[in-house]
């Protein structure tokens, strides 16, 4: 099977289209505990002291509310709020950075919210702070999320001058009627001009984010969006499934249920999206992601070297990830740690004790083993039992007897094949990779809390 072949089987997709985790981590954030304290954090930092470092900085502010959004954000138009945030972030950076002295930062990502809520002066201040307190590699991968509605073209130049070499832009949909329904009206010409500007400035990668399942979307209307996207020729694409959970996210209550596309329409949109993008030469990386065949993610996947963390797919797996800012999550050694989600609590904790650690988890041996199994499946669509046995003192079939039994109906349905002592995800199984991974998730087995996850498709 080619590395990007997807086989659409409507019956199986409908059968397995139930809720499940996205596995940006295993165990998932649902297992994080407030018993995880600063001593645990410091111990985690020392676990693999020679690993390079990946930094994630969360900027929570947005100029306007997008009704579909489930992110941790604060809607305001007052720039001075960002100055206050940077003051507190500076305190956190000063306290955290010494723990990582001697480590080299090879990856840096600003997410949000809207990182380009910051003006040029504030961007420069934060970059300088990070460069002053961390050792940043000359060839660092620096990426930032951009809102095309609230950004001057000069900001693209400024970001490049400050060292950013990748950007992702939220487009969601090119249809005006859909944009109006979700309070995200944006100008098509502006988006084209910004992408052109980024290319002229020498950004290595431009990624676009789309969402399917929004109000008034139809297979025909989304086909129009895809044609505009193809004209932009992005290096990567994310096509997210809109999860309508108005009880969890107040903004989503402004979306009318009766205007949302039905389940059958959503599946048709997804099917046509995959056919269109792979037909244009994009490689289906997995979950919601597509990349040009020469993109690093696509190359890494074909080589069996792709990784996954809280930012999604990445080529840099053997790094420790330090999250800075409100709600940011770190992956350090064999531990996860998360900062406070509430801005007031974040401010109070950083000002009182220099950090805002809220909760976390130290992985057990079983957690680490299952994390590696799930990562192999979700990143590379294959699992070699002997490779796992080389890392862990287990006999795979005996240790995972219950898991393989849970997997057997999926094998019978053709989602995955067992060839000797290895598993291979099939063309139809690729779309249902979360279901395959769930068979190895012992926490899901212990407590079926399906309602807390979004549907897999």
XYZ file of C-alpha atoms in Angstrom:
457
model
C 0.000 0.000 0.000
C 1.279 3.471 -0.830
C 2.192 5.700 2.091
C -0.821 7.951 1.570
C -3.576 5.628 0.387
C -6.904 5.986 2.157
C -9.723 3.529 1.512
C -13.198 4.861 2.283
C -15.630 2.311 3.694
C -18.878 4.046 4.641
C -20.234 1.086 6.643
C -17.127 0.768 8.817
C -16.764 4.511 9.291
C -20.351 4.744 10.512
C -19.875 1.682 12.728
C -16.758 3.066 14.451
C -17.674 6.764 14.526
C -17.887 7.115 18.298
C -16.068 9.446 20.659
C -12.440 9.016 21.652
C -9.235 10.845 22.608
C -6.915 12.534 20.104
C -3.825 11.062 21.843
C -1.668 14.175 21.875
C -0.546 12.389 25.024
C -0.971 9.031 26.701
C -2.299 8.985 29.351
C -4.567 11.860 28.312
C -4.945 15.095 30.295
C -8.005 13.585 32.014
C -5.568 11.608 34.158
C -3.582 14.650 35.345
C -3.642 15.136 39.114
C -3.126 18.119 41.400
C -1.012 15.811 43.586
C 1.799 16.400 41.066
C 3.913 19.132 42.669
C 7.020 21.231 42.127
C 9.329 18.485 43.461
C 7.896 16.130 40.804
C 8.447 18.799 38.143
C 12.095 19.334 39.148
C 12.676 15.578 39.202
C 11.193 15.288 35.701
C 13.564 17.983 34.414
C 16.545 15.897 35.613
C 15.321 12.656 34.015
C 16.951 13.202 30.597
C 19.227 16.217 31.119
C 20.946 15.881 27.727
C 17.767 16.066 25.652
C 17.259 19.155 23.492
C 14.372 21.407 24.437
C 11.182 22.383 22.676
C 9.456 25.529 24.000
C 5.727 26.220 23.769
C 4.494 29.707 24.718
C 0.752 30.256 25.170
C -0.609 33.716 24.301
C -4.268 33.625 25.410
C -5.641 36.829 23.879
C -7.938 37.236 20.871
C -9.378 40.431 19.388
C -12.742 38.785 18.696
C -14.674 35.680 19.659
C -14.959 32.888 17.075
C -18.114 30.998 18.001
C -16.660 27.560 17.189
C -13.613 27.956 19.432
C -12.895 25.593 22.323
C -9.409 26.995 23.090
C -8.297 28.643 26.310
C -8.545 32.308 25.307
C -9.436 35.801 26.541
C -11.263 38.136 24.164
C -10.170 41.772 24.519
C -9.033 44.703 22.409
C -6.857 46.203 25.160
C -3.177 45.802 24.303
C -2.054 46.800 27.802
C -3.426 43.440 28.996
C -0.728 41.788 26.912
C 1.926 43.971 28.603
C 0.750 42.732 31.987
C 0.781 39.153 30.708
C 4.350 39.540 29.398
C 5.433 40.928 32.798
C 4.213 37.760 34.520
C 5.486 35.498 31.733
C 8.911 37.081 32.229
C 8.834 36.063 35.895
C 7.937 32.488 34.932
C 10.704 32.361 32.313
C 13.294 33.702 34.788
C 12.310 31.016 37.293
C 12.051 28.091 34.879
C 14.959 28.731 32.501
C 17.814 28.002 34.980
C 16.482 24.437 35.372
C 17.362 23.910 31.693
C 20.791 25.565 31.638
C 23.046 23.840 29.134
C 20.172 22.518 27.051
C 19.685 23.665 23.487
C 16.274 24.826 22.226
C 15.683 23.283 18.802
C 11.977 24.068 18.509
C 9.892 27.062 19.590
C 6.150 27.485 19.040
C 3.755 30.276 19.987
C 0.115 29.242 20.210
C -3.077 30.650 21.616
C -5.436 32.438 21.536
C -3.855 34.596 18.880
C -0.091 35.129 19.277
C -0.246 37.952 16.707
C -2.487 39.815 19.168
C 0.914 41.096 20.327
C 2.226 44.163 18.500
C 5.721 44.306 16.979
C 7.279 45.743 20.139
C 5.696 43.045 22.315
C 6.789 40.280 19.904
C 10.366 41.593 20.046
C 10.233 41.780 23.839
C 9.144 38.148 24.174
C 11.657 36.826 21.614
C 14.445 38.729 23.393
C 13.333 37.304 26.753
C 13.500 33.758 25.402
C 16.851 34.336 23.703
C 18.295 35.895 26.894
C 17.255 33.017 29.150
C 17.551 29.946 26.938
C 20.242 28.684 24.558
C 18.509 28.742 21.186
C 19.945 26.748 18.272
C 20.981 28.654 15.147
C 18.714 26.425 13.059
C 15.800 26.485 15.544
C 12.368 25.658 14.139
C 10.322 28.738 15.135
C 6.601 28.647 14.443
C 3.661 30.902 15.232
C -0.123 30.830 14.775
C -1.513 33.801 12.837
C -5.030 35.275 12.567
C -5.243 36.803 9.065
C -7.982 39.242 10.112
C -5.960 41.258 12.589
C -2.470 41.450 11.162
C -0.627 44.035 9.084
C 1.535 42.685 6.244
C 4.530 44.301 7.975
C 4.050 41.930 10.907
C 4.997 39.035 8.602
C 8.293 40.823 7.851
C 8.814 41.521 11.557
C 8.221 37.897 12.564
C 10.726 36.729 9.958
C 13.275 39.290 11.157
C 12.829 37.975 14.722
C 13.665 34.446 13.559
C 10.276 32.831 12.901
C 10.472 30.459 9.928
C 7.098 28.671 10.031
C 3.590 29.974 10.354
C 0.122 28.494 10.506
C -2.932 30.511 9.587
C -6.530 29.869 10.602
C -8.715 30.071 7.491
C -11.536 27.668 8.538
C -13.721 28.369 5.459
C -13.630 30.723 2.442
C -17.434 31.123 2.227
C -18.705 34.454 3.555
C -22.040 33.028 4.797
C -20.242 30.380 6.877
C -17.767 32.976 8.192
C -20.617 35.227 9.315
C -22.323 32.393 11.190
C -19.197 31.736 13.277
C -18.213 35.421 13.669
C -14.999 35.038 11.694
C -15.340 37.153 8.555
C -12.057 37.491 6.697
C -10.969 38.816 3.368
C -9.769 36.311 0.785
C -7.389 38.794 -0.874
C -5.734 39.467 2.482
C -5.094 35.770 3.082
C -3.545 35.348 -0.378
C -1.403 38.466 0.142
C -0.196 37.276 3.572
C 0.772 33.823 2.258
C 2.612 35.459 -0.663
C 4.381 37.811 1.754
C 5.459 34.915 3.988
C 6.945 33.110 0.977
C 8.763 36.250 -0.194
C 10.177 36.731 3.304
C 11.560 33.183 3.280
C 9.276 31.323 5.684
C 10.163 27.631 5.324
C 6.616 26.420 5.822
C 3.115 27.861 5.607
C 0.291 25.786 7.082
C -3.453 26.464 6.794
C -6.178 25.334 9.204
C -9.673 24.456 7.983
C -12.732 23.265 9.924
C -15.487 21.052 8.544
C -18.903 20.666 10.169
C -19.566 24.422 10.598
C -23.048 25.930 10.092
C -24.273 26.235 6.482
C -21.409 24.105 5.148
C -22.274 21.630 2.390
C -20.050 19.292 0.372
C -20.381 21.771 -2.534
C -19.500 24.838 -0.454
C -16.492 23.112 1.121
C -15.288 22.036 -2.326
C -15.071 25.763 -3.145
C -12.980 26.369 0.000
C -10.651 23.511 -1.000
C -10.139 24.991 -4.481
C -9.108 28.337 -2.937
C -6.786 26.509 -0.554
C -5.180 24.546 -3.383
C -4.554 27.854 -5.180
C -2.598 28.944 -2.079
C -0.498 25.756 -2.237
C 0.263 25.462 1.506
C 3.020 23.133 2.717
C 0.720 21.611 5.334
C -3.006 21.523 5.979
C -5.059 20.748 9.044
C -8.703 19.893 8.419
C -10.386 19.712 11.802
C -13.743 18.222 12.630
C -15.901 20.801 14.404
C -17.022 19.307 17.713
C -20.273 20.998 18.753
C -20.270 20.962 22.563
C -22.291 24.027 23.624
C -22.613 22.781 27.215
C -18.806 22.941 27.533
C -18.107 26.058 25.454
C -20.433 29.031 25.937
C -19.503 30.650 22.600
C -20.835 27.608 20.738
C -24.328 28.377 22.051
C -24.444 31.170 19.452
C -24.343 28.504 16.717
C -27.772 27.230 15.665
C -27.998 23.451 15.814
C -30.377 23.316 12.841
C -27.802 25.034 10.599
C -25.100 22.425 11.228
C -24.490 19.807 8.522
C -25.782 16.340 9.445
C -23.547 13.346 10.141
C -23.893 12.004 6.589
C -22.995 15.403 5.100
C -19.962 15.732 7.376
C -18.697 12.327 6.271
C -19.227 13.306 2.637
C -17.261 16.543 3.180
C -14.425 14.571 4.767
C -14.421 11.937 2.030
C -14.269 14.565 -0.715
C -11.613 16.550 1.175
C -9.338 13.510 1.396
C -9.908 12.640 -2.273
C -9.245 16.227 -3.378
C -6.100 16.769 -1.323
C -4.493 13.392 -2.013
C -5.400 13.918 -5.678
C -3.404 17.159 -5.511
C -0.407 15.225 -4.185
C -0.746 15.819 -0.452
C 0.167 12.962 1.871
C -2.403 12.048 4.531
C -0.330 12.168 7.718
C -3.153 11.016 9.953
C -5.982 12.375 12.102
C -6.646 15.717 10.384
C -3.269 16.453 8.830
C -1.966 16.605 5.273
C 1.479 17.595 4.019
C 3.306 17.983 0.747
C 5.386 14.835 0.024
C 8.649 16.788 0.473
C 7.529 18.293 3.809
C 9.477 17.117 6.886
C 6.382 15.451 8.404
C 5.725 13.424 5.262
C 9.393 12.437 4.920
C 9.551 11.431 8.614
C 6.375 9.360 8.348
C 7.661 7.438 5.320
C 10.861 6.740 7.251
C 8.891 5.569 10.314
C 10.304 8.436 12.401
C 7.272 10.643 13.031
C 6.368 11.709 16.576
C 3.409 13.296 18.320
C 3.068 15.709 21.235
C 0.666 18.359 22.561
C 1.184 20.446 19.419
C 0.286 17.462 17.227
C 2.622 15.724 14.780
C 6.307 16.653 14.925
C 9.669 15.468 13.638
C 11.331 16.253 16.976
C 10.404 13.394 19.248
C 13.513 13.071 21.372
C 13.073 16.490 22.960
C 11.676 17.617 26.289
C 8.806 20.080 25.894
C 8.497 23.030 28.279
C 5.178 24.883 28.231
C 5.173 28.522 29.366
C 2.147 30.718 30.028
C -1.411 30.165 31.192
C -2.715 26.567 30.669
C 0.532 25.469 28.924
C 1.463 21.782 29.156
C 4.997 20.383 29.471
C 6.232 16.885 28.565
C 9.416 16.336 30.551
C 11.122 12.986 30.852
C 8.379 10.564 31.857
C 6.048 13.252 33.188
C 3.417 15.737 32.086
C 2.843 19.057 33.849
C 0.230 21.755 33.241
C 0.014 25.392 34.311
C -3.178 26.928 35.710
C -5.930 27.429 33.130
C -7.401 30.521 34.803
C -5.505 33.744 34.146
C -6.035 35.155 37.653
C -4.720 31.954 39.247
C -1.780 31.935 36.810
C -0.877 35.522 37.729
C -1.253 34.939 41.470
C 0.883 31.769 41.495
C 3.694 33.139 39.337
C 3.862 36.328 41.403
C 3.851 34.407 44.694
C 6.120 31.448 43.863
C 7.579 31.996 40.406
C 5.599 29.284 38.629
C 1.974 28.351 37.983
C 2.181 24.556 38.138
C -1.365 23.267 38.602
C -1.406 19.531 37.913
C 0.474 16.751 36.180
C 1.332 13.082 36.022
C 4.388 10.889 36.424
C 4.069 7.970 34.027
C 4.246 4.428 35.366
C 6.245 1.809 33.432
C 2.967 0.593 31.954
C 2.016 4.142 30.905
C 5.358 4.589 29.134
C 5.039 1.269 27.347
C 1.491 1.975 26.170
C 2.478 5.513 25.136
C 5.117 4.057 22.807
C 2.678 1.515 21.365
C 0.018 4.170 20.700
C 2.586 6.591 19.270
C 3.898 3.977 16.825
C 0.357 3.283 15.605
C -0.857 6.882 15.386
C 2.301 8.257 13.773
C 3.499 5.466 11.517
C 0.433 3.202 11.101
C 2.498 0.155 12.063
C 3.763 -1.624 15.162
C 6.625 -4.085 15.427
C 6.327 -6.307 18.538
C 10.061 -7.034 18.599
C 10.904 -3.303 18.592
C 8.752 -2.831 21.708
C 10.324 -5.915 23.347
C 13.775 -4.454 22.669
C 12.803 -1.425 24.767
C 10.775 -3.094 27.508
C 11.230 -6.408 29.411
C 7.974 -7.961 28.217
C 6.685 -10.665 25.927
C 4.331 -8.628 23.732
C 1.560 -11.156 23.052
C 1.352 -12.168 26.702
C 1.509 -8.627 28.119
C -1.061 -7.282 25.650
C -3.308 -10.364 25.507
C -6.404 -8.415 26.583
C -5.593 -5.550 24.189
C -5.088 -7.867 21.228
C -8.430 -9.516 22.072
C -10.093 -6.078 21.988
C -8.353 -5.426 18.678
C -9.540 -8.666 17.076
C -12.945 -7.317 15.874
C -11.069 -4.439 14.200
C -8.773 -6.999 12.563
C -11.842 -8.950 11.430
C -13.320 -5.747 9.970
C -10.119 -5.049 8.046
C -9.018 -1.908 9.932
C -5.716 -3.494 10.881
C -3.759 -6.569 9.790
C -1.566 -8.760 11.950
C 1.346 -10.060 9.916
C 3.507 -12.326 12.009
C 4.616 -10.263 14.989
C 3.570 -6.887 13.671
C 0.441 -4.793 13.143
C -0.253 -2.780 9.982
C -3.071 -0.237 9.750
C -4.990 -0.573 6.475
C -6.261 2.153 4.160
C -9.649 2.240 5.878
C -8.083 1.875 9.329
C -6.076 5.074 8.868
C -9.216 7.149 9.222
C -10.145 5.231 12.375
C -6.683 5.221 13.960
C -8.058 6.590 17.241
C -10.285 3.491 17.579
C -7.279 1.231 17.035
C -5.276 3.107 19.667
C -8.174 2.894 22.132
C -7.716 -0.883 22.254
C -4.391 -0.255 24.054
C -5.758 2.468 26.374
C -6.166 0.897 29.805
C -7.724 4.067 31.292
C -10.573 4.020 28.777
C -11.185 0.434 29.714
C -11.371 1.163 33.436
C -13.825 4.029 33.097
C -15.813 4.581 29.963
C -15.952 8.358 29.917
C -16.638 8.633 26.233
C -18.790 11.741 26.541
C -15.693 13.795 27.402
C -14.146 13.237 23.975
C -15.056 14.373 20.500
C -16.193 11.876 17.859
C -13.342 10.369 15.847
C -14.715 11.584 12.486
